CSV table of C-alpha atoms in Angstrom, one decimal:
chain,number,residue,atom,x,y,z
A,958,UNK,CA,0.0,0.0,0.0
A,959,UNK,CA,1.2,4.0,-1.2
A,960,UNK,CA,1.6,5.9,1.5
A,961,UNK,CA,1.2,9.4,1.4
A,962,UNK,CA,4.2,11.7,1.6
A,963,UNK,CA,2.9,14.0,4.6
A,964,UNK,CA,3.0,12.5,7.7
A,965,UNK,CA,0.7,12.9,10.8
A,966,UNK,CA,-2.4,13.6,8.5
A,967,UNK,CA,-4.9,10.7,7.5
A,968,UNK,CA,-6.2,10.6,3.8
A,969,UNK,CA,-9.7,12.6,5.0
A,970,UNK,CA,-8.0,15.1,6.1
A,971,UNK,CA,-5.4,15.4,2.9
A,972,UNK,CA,-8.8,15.2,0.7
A,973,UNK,CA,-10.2,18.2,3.0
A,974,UNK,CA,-7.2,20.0,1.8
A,975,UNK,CA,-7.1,19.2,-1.8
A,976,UNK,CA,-11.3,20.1,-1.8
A,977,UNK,CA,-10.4,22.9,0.1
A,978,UNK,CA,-7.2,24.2,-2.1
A,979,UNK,CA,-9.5,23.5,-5.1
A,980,UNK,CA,-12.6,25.5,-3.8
A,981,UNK,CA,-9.7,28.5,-3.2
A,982,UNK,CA,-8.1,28.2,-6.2
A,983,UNK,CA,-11.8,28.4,-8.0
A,984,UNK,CA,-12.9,31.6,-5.7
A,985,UNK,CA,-9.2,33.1,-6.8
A,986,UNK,CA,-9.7,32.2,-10.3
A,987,UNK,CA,-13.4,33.5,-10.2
A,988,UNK,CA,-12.2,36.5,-8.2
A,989,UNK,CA,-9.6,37.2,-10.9
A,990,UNK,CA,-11.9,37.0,-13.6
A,991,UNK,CA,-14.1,39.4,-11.6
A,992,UNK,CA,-11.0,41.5,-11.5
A,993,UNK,CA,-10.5,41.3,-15.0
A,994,UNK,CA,-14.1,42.4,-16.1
A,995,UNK,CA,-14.2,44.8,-13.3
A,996,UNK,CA,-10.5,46.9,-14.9
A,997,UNK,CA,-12.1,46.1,-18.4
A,998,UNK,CA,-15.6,47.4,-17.3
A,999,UNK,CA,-13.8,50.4,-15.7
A,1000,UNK,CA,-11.5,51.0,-18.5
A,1001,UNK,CA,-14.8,50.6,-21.1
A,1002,UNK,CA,-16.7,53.1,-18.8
A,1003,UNK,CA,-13.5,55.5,-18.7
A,1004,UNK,CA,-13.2,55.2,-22.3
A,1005,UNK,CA,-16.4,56.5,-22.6
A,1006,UNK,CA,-16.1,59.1,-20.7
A,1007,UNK,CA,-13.3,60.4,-22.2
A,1008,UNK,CA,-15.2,60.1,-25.5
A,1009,UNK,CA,-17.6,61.9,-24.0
A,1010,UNK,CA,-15.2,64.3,-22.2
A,1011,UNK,CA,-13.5,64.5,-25.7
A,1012,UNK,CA,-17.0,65.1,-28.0
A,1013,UNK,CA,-17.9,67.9,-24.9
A,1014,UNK,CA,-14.9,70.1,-25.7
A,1015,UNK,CA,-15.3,69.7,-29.3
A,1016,UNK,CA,-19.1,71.0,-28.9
A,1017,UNK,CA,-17.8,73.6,-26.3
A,1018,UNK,CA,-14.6,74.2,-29.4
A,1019,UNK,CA,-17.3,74.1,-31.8
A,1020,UNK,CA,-19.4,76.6,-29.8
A,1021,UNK,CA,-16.6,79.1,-29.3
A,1022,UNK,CA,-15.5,79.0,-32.9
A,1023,UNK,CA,-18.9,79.8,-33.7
A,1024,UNK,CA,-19.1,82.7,-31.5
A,1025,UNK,CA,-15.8,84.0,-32.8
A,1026,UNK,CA,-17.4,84.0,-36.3
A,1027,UNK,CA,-20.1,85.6,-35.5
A,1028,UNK,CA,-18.3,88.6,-33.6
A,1029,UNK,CA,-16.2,88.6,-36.2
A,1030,UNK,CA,-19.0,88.8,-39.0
A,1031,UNK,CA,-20.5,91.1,-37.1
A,1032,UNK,CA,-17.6,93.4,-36.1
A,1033,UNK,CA,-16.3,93.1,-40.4
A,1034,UNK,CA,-20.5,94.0,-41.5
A,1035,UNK,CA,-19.5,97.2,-38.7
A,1036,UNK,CA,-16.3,97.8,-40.2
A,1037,UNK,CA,-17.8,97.4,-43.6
A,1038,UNK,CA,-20.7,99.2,-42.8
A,1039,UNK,CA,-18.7,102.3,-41.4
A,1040,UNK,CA,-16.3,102.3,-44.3
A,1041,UNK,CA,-19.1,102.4,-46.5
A,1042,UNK,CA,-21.0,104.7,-44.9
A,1043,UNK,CA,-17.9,107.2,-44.6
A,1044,UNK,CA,-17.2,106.4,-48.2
A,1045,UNK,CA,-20.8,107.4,-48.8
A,1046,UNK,CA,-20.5,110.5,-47.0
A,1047,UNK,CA,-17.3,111.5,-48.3
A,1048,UNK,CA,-18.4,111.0,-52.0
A,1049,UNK,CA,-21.7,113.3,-50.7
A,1050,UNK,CA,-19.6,116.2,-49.5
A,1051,UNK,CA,-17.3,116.3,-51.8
A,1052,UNK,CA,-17.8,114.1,-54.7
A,1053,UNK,CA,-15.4,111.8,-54.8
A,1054,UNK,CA,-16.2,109.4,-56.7
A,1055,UNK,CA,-15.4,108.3,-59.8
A,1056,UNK,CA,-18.2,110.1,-62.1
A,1057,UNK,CA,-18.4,112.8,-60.3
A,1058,UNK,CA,-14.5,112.8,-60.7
A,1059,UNK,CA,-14.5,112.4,-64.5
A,1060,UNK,CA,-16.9,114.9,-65.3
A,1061,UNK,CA,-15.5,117.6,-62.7
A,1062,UNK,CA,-12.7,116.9,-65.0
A,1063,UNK,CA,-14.4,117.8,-68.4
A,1064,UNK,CA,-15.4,114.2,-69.5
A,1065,UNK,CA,-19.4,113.5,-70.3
A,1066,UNK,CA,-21.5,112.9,-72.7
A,1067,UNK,CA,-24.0,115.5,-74.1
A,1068,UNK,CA,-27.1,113.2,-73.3
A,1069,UNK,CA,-25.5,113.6,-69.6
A,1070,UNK,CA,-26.2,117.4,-70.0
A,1071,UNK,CA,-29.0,118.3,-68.1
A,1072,UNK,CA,-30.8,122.0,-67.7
A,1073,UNK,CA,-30.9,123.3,-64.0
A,1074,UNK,CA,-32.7,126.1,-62.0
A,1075,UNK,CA,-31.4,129.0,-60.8
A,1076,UNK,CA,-32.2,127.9,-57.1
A,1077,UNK,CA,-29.2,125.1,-57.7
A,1078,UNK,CA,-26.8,128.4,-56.5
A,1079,UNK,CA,-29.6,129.5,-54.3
A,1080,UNK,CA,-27.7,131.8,-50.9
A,1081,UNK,CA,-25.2,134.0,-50.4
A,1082,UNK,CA,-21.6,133.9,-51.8
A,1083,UNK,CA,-18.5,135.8,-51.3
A,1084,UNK,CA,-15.4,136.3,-53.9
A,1085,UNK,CA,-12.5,134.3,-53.2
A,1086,UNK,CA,-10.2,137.4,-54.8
A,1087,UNK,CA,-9.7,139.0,-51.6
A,1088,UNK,CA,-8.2,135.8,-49.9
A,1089,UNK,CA,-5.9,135.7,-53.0
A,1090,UNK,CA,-4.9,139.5,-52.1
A,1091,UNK,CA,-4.1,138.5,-48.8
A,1092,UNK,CA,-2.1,135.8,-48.9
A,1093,UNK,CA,-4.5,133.1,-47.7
A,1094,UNK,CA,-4.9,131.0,-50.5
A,1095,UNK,CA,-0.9,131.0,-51.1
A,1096,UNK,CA,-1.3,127.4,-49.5
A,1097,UNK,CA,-3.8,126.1,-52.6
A,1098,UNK,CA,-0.7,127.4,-55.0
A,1099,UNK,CA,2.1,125.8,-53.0
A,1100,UNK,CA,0.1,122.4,-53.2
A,1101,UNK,CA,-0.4,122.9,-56.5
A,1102,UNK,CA,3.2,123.7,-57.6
A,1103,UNK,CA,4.4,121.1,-55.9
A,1104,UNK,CA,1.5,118.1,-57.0
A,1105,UNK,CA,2.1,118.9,-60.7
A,1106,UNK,CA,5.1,120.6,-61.5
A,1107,UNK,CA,3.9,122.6,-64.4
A,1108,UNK,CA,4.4,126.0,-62.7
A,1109,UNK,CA,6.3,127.5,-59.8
A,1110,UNK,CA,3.7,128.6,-57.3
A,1111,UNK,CA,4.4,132.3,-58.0
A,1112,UNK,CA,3.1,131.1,-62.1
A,1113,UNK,CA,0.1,129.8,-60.3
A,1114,UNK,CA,-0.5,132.8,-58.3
A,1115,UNK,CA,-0.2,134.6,-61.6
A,1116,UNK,CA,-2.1,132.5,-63.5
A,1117,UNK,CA,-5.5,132.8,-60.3
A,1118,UNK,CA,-4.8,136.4,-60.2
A,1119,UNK,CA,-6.1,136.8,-63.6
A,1120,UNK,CA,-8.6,134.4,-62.9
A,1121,UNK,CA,-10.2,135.1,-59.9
A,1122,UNK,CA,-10.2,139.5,-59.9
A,1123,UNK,CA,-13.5,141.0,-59.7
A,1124,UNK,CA,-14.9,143.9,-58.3
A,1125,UNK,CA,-18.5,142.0,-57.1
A,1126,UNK,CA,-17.4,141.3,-53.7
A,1127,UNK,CA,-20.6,139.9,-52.8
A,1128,UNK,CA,-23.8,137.7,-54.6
A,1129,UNK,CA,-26.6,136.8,-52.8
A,1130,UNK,CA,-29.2,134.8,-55.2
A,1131,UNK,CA,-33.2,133.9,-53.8
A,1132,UNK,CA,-35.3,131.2,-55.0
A,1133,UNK,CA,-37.4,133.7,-57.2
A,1134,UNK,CA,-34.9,134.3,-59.4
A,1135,UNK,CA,-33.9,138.0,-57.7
A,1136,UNK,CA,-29.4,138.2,-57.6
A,1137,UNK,CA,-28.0,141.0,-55.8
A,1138,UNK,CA,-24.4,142.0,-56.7
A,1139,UNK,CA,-22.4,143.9,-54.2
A,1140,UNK,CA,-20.1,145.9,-55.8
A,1141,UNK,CA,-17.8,148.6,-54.0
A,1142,UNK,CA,-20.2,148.0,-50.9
A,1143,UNK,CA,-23.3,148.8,-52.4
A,1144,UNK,CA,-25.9,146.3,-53.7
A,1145,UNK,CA,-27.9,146.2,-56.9
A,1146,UNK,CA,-30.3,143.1,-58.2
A,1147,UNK,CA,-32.2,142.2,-61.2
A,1148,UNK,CA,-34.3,139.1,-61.7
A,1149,UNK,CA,-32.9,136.4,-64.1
A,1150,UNK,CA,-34.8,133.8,-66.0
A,1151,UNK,CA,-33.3,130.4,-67.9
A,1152,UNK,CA,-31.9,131.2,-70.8
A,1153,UNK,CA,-30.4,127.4,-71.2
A,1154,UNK,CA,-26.6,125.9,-71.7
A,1155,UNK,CA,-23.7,125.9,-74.1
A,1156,UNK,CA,-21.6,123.2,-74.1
A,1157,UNK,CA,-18.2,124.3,-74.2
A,1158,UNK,CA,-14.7,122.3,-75.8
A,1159,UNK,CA,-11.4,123.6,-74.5
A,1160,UNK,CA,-8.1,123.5,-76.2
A,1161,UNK,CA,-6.8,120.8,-73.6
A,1162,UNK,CA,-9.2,118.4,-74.8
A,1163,UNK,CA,-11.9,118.4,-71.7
A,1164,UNK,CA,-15.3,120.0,-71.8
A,1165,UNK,CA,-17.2,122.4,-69.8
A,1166,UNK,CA,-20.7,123.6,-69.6
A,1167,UNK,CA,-22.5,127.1,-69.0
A,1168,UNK,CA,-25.7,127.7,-67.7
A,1169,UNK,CA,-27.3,131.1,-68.7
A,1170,UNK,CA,-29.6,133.1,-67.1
A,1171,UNK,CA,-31.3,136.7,-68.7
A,1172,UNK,CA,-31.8,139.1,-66.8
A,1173,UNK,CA,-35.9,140.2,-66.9
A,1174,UNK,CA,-35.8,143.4,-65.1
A,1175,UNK,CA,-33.9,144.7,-62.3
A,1176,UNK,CA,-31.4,147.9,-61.6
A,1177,UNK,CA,-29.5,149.5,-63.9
A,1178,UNK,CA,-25.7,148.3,-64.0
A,1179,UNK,CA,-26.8,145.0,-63.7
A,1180,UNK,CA,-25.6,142.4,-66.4
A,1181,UNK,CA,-27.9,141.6,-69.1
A,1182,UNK,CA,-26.6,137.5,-68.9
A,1183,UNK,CA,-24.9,136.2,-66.1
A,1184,UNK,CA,-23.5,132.6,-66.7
A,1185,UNK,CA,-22.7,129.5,-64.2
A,1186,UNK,CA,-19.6,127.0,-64.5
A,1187,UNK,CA,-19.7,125.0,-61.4
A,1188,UNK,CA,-18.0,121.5,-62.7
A,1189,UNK,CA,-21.7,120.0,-62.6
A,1190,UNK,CA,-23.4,119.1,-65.7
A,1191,UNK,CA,-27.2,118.3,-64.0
A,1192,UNK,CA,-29.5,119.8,-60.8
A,1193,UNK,CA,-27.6,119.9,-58.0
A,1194,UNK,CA,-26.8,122.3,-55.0
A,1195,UNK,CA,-23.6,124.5,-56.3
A,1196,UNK,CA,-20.8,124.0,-53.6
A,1197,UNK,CA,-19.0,127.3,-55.4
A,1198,UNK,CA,-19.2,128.1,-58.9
A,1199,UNK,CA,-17.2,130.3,-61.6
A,1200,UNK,CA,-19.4,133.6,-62.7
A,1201,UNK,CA,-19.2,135.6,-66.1
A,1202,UNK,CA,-21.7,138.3,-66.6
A,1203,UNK,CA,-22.2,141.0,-69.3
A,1204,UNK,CA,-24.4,142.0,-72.4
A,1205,UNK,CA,-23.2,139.9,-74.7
A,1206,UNK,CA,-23.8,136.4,-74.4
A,1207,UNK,CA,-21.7,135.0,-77.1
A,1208,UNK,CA,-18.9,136.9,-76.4
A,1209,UNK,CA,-19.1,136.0,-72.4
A,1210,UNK,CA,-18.8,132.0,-74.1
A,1211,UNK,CA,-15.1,132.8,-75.4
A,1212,UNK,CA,-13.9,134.1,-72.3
A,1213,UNK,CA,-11.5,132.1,-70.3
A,1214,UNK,CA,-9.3,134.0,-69.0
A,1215,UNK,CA,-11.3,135.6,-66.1
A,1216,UNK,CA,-13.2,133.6,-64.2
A,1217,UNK,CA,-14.2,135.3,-60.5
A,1218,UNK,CA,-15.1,132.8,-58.4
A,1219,UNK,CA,-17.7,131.8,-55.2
A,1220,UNK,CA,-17.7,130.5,-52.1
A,1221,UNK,CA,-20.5,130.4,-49.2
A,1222,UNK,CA,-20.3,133.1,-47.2
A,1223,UNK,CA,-19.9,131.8,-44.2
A,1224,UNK,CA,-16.9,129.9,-44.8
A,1225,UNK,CA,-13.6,131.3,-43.8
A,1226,UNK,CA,-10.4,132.0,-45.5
A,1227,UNK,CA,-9.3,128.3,-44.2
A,1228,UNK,CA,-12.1,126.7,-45.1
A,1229,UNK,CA,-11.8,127.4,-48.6
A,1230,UNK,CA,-8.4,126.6,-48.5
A,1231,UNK,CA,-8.9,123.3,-47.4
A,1232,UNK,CA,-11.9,123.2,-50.0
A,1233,UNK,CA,-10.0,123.9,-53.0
A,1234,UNK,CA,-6.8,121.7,-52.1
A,1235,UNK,CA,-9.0,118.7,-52.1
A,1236,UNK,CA,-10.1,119.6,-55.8
């Protein structure tokens, strides 16, 4: 007969043990497996968090981008919106755009021509010749002189000199049709009624145009035609203008040599200045 290799322990009490070791080593195994889901469990549950975690910041990503784009749409429709209203404003005031631009320059098209009222130089104007006398305007030649280099800015004072002398100080025109002239401080006025345009071609190759007006009755010195070059070829409210008068209208159409000018009369020597240096 085998004996077994322990001593002092019958065979019940070796078969308790190997039952026992056995019932153990199936609780160990079970609890390992237990383990094992339990990590694999956790890690699935941790995985999807961090999915979750992971899709949360990209909605919360998502939302900020989202935001940005629309402060920044917003903020470039402001921008935009402020440039073009500017722009708009700017092109209102003073015209700078580009039609306005090419026919200020000469450049249009007859069927562009339109007839205007007198009321289009409705107020009262003062002559820019006394700002030339002064010294006032010598900025306008200097900026000139030096922009295009034809002439030294004495030439241009020269050349406005010519231009710009007149002995109408002041010109205060109504909406009926009435224009006073101030000449040597004392006022005279006729009315004045349409008396159309001629469109005029200049040696340089531009084009201007002159609005006539007849005088209907008024006191004696005044001019028989007066006639308006303002840059502007339809209705529009005159920002200054160039003024001929006499009694002969044909012969008023050939000169361009003098040319007194107009500004509002409640603009100052700087204003005007600044005006005609951003012409």
């Amino acid at each position: 007969m085998q004996k077994f290799p322990l001593k002092g322990l019958s065979a019940l009490t070796v078969i308790a043990m190997i039952v026992t070791g056995c019932g153990n080593a199936s609780e160990k195994g079970s609890a390992s497996e237990n383990a094992s889901e339990s990590e694999e469990q956790n890690q699935e549950n941790s995985d999807e968090a961090s999915q979750s975690n992971e899709q949360s910041d990209d909605e919360d990503a998502g939302s900020g981008d989202s935001e940005d784009h629309e402060h920044d749409h917003r903020h470039d429709e402001e921008s935009d919106s402020h440039d073009h209203s500017h722009d708009e404003e700017e092109s209102h005031s003073h015209g700078h755009d580009a039609e306005y631009e090419r026919i200020y320059d000469g450049f249009f098209y007859n069927d562009e021509v339109e007839e205007r009222p007198l009321s289009d130089w409705e107020g009262d104007w003062q002559s820019v010749y006394p700002y030339l006398e002064n010294g006032t305007l010598d900025e306008v030649f200097a900026h000139k002189a030096e922009e295009d280099e034809e002439m030294s800015e004495e030439e241009y004072k020269d050349y406005y000199e010519e231009g710009y002398q007149t002995d109408v100080s002041e010109i205060a025109i109504e909406d009926d049709g009435t224009v006073t002239f101030v000449k040597d401080g004392e006022e005279m006025s006729g009315e004045y009624v349409s008396g159309g345009h001629e469109i005029l071609e200049y040696e340089a190759g531009n084009r201007g145009v002159r609005y006539i007006f007849e005088l209907d009755e008024g006191d004696g010195g005044m001019p028989q035609y007066i006639q308006f070059s303002d840059h502007s070829i339809n209705p529009t409210d005159a920002g200054h203008y160039h003024l001929y008068w006499g009694d002969d209208s044909d012969e008023l159409l050939e000169e361009v040599d003098n040319w007194p000018t107009y500004y509002p009369s409640d603009m100052d020597g700087e204003e005007i200045t600044h005006e005609m240096i951003s012409h």
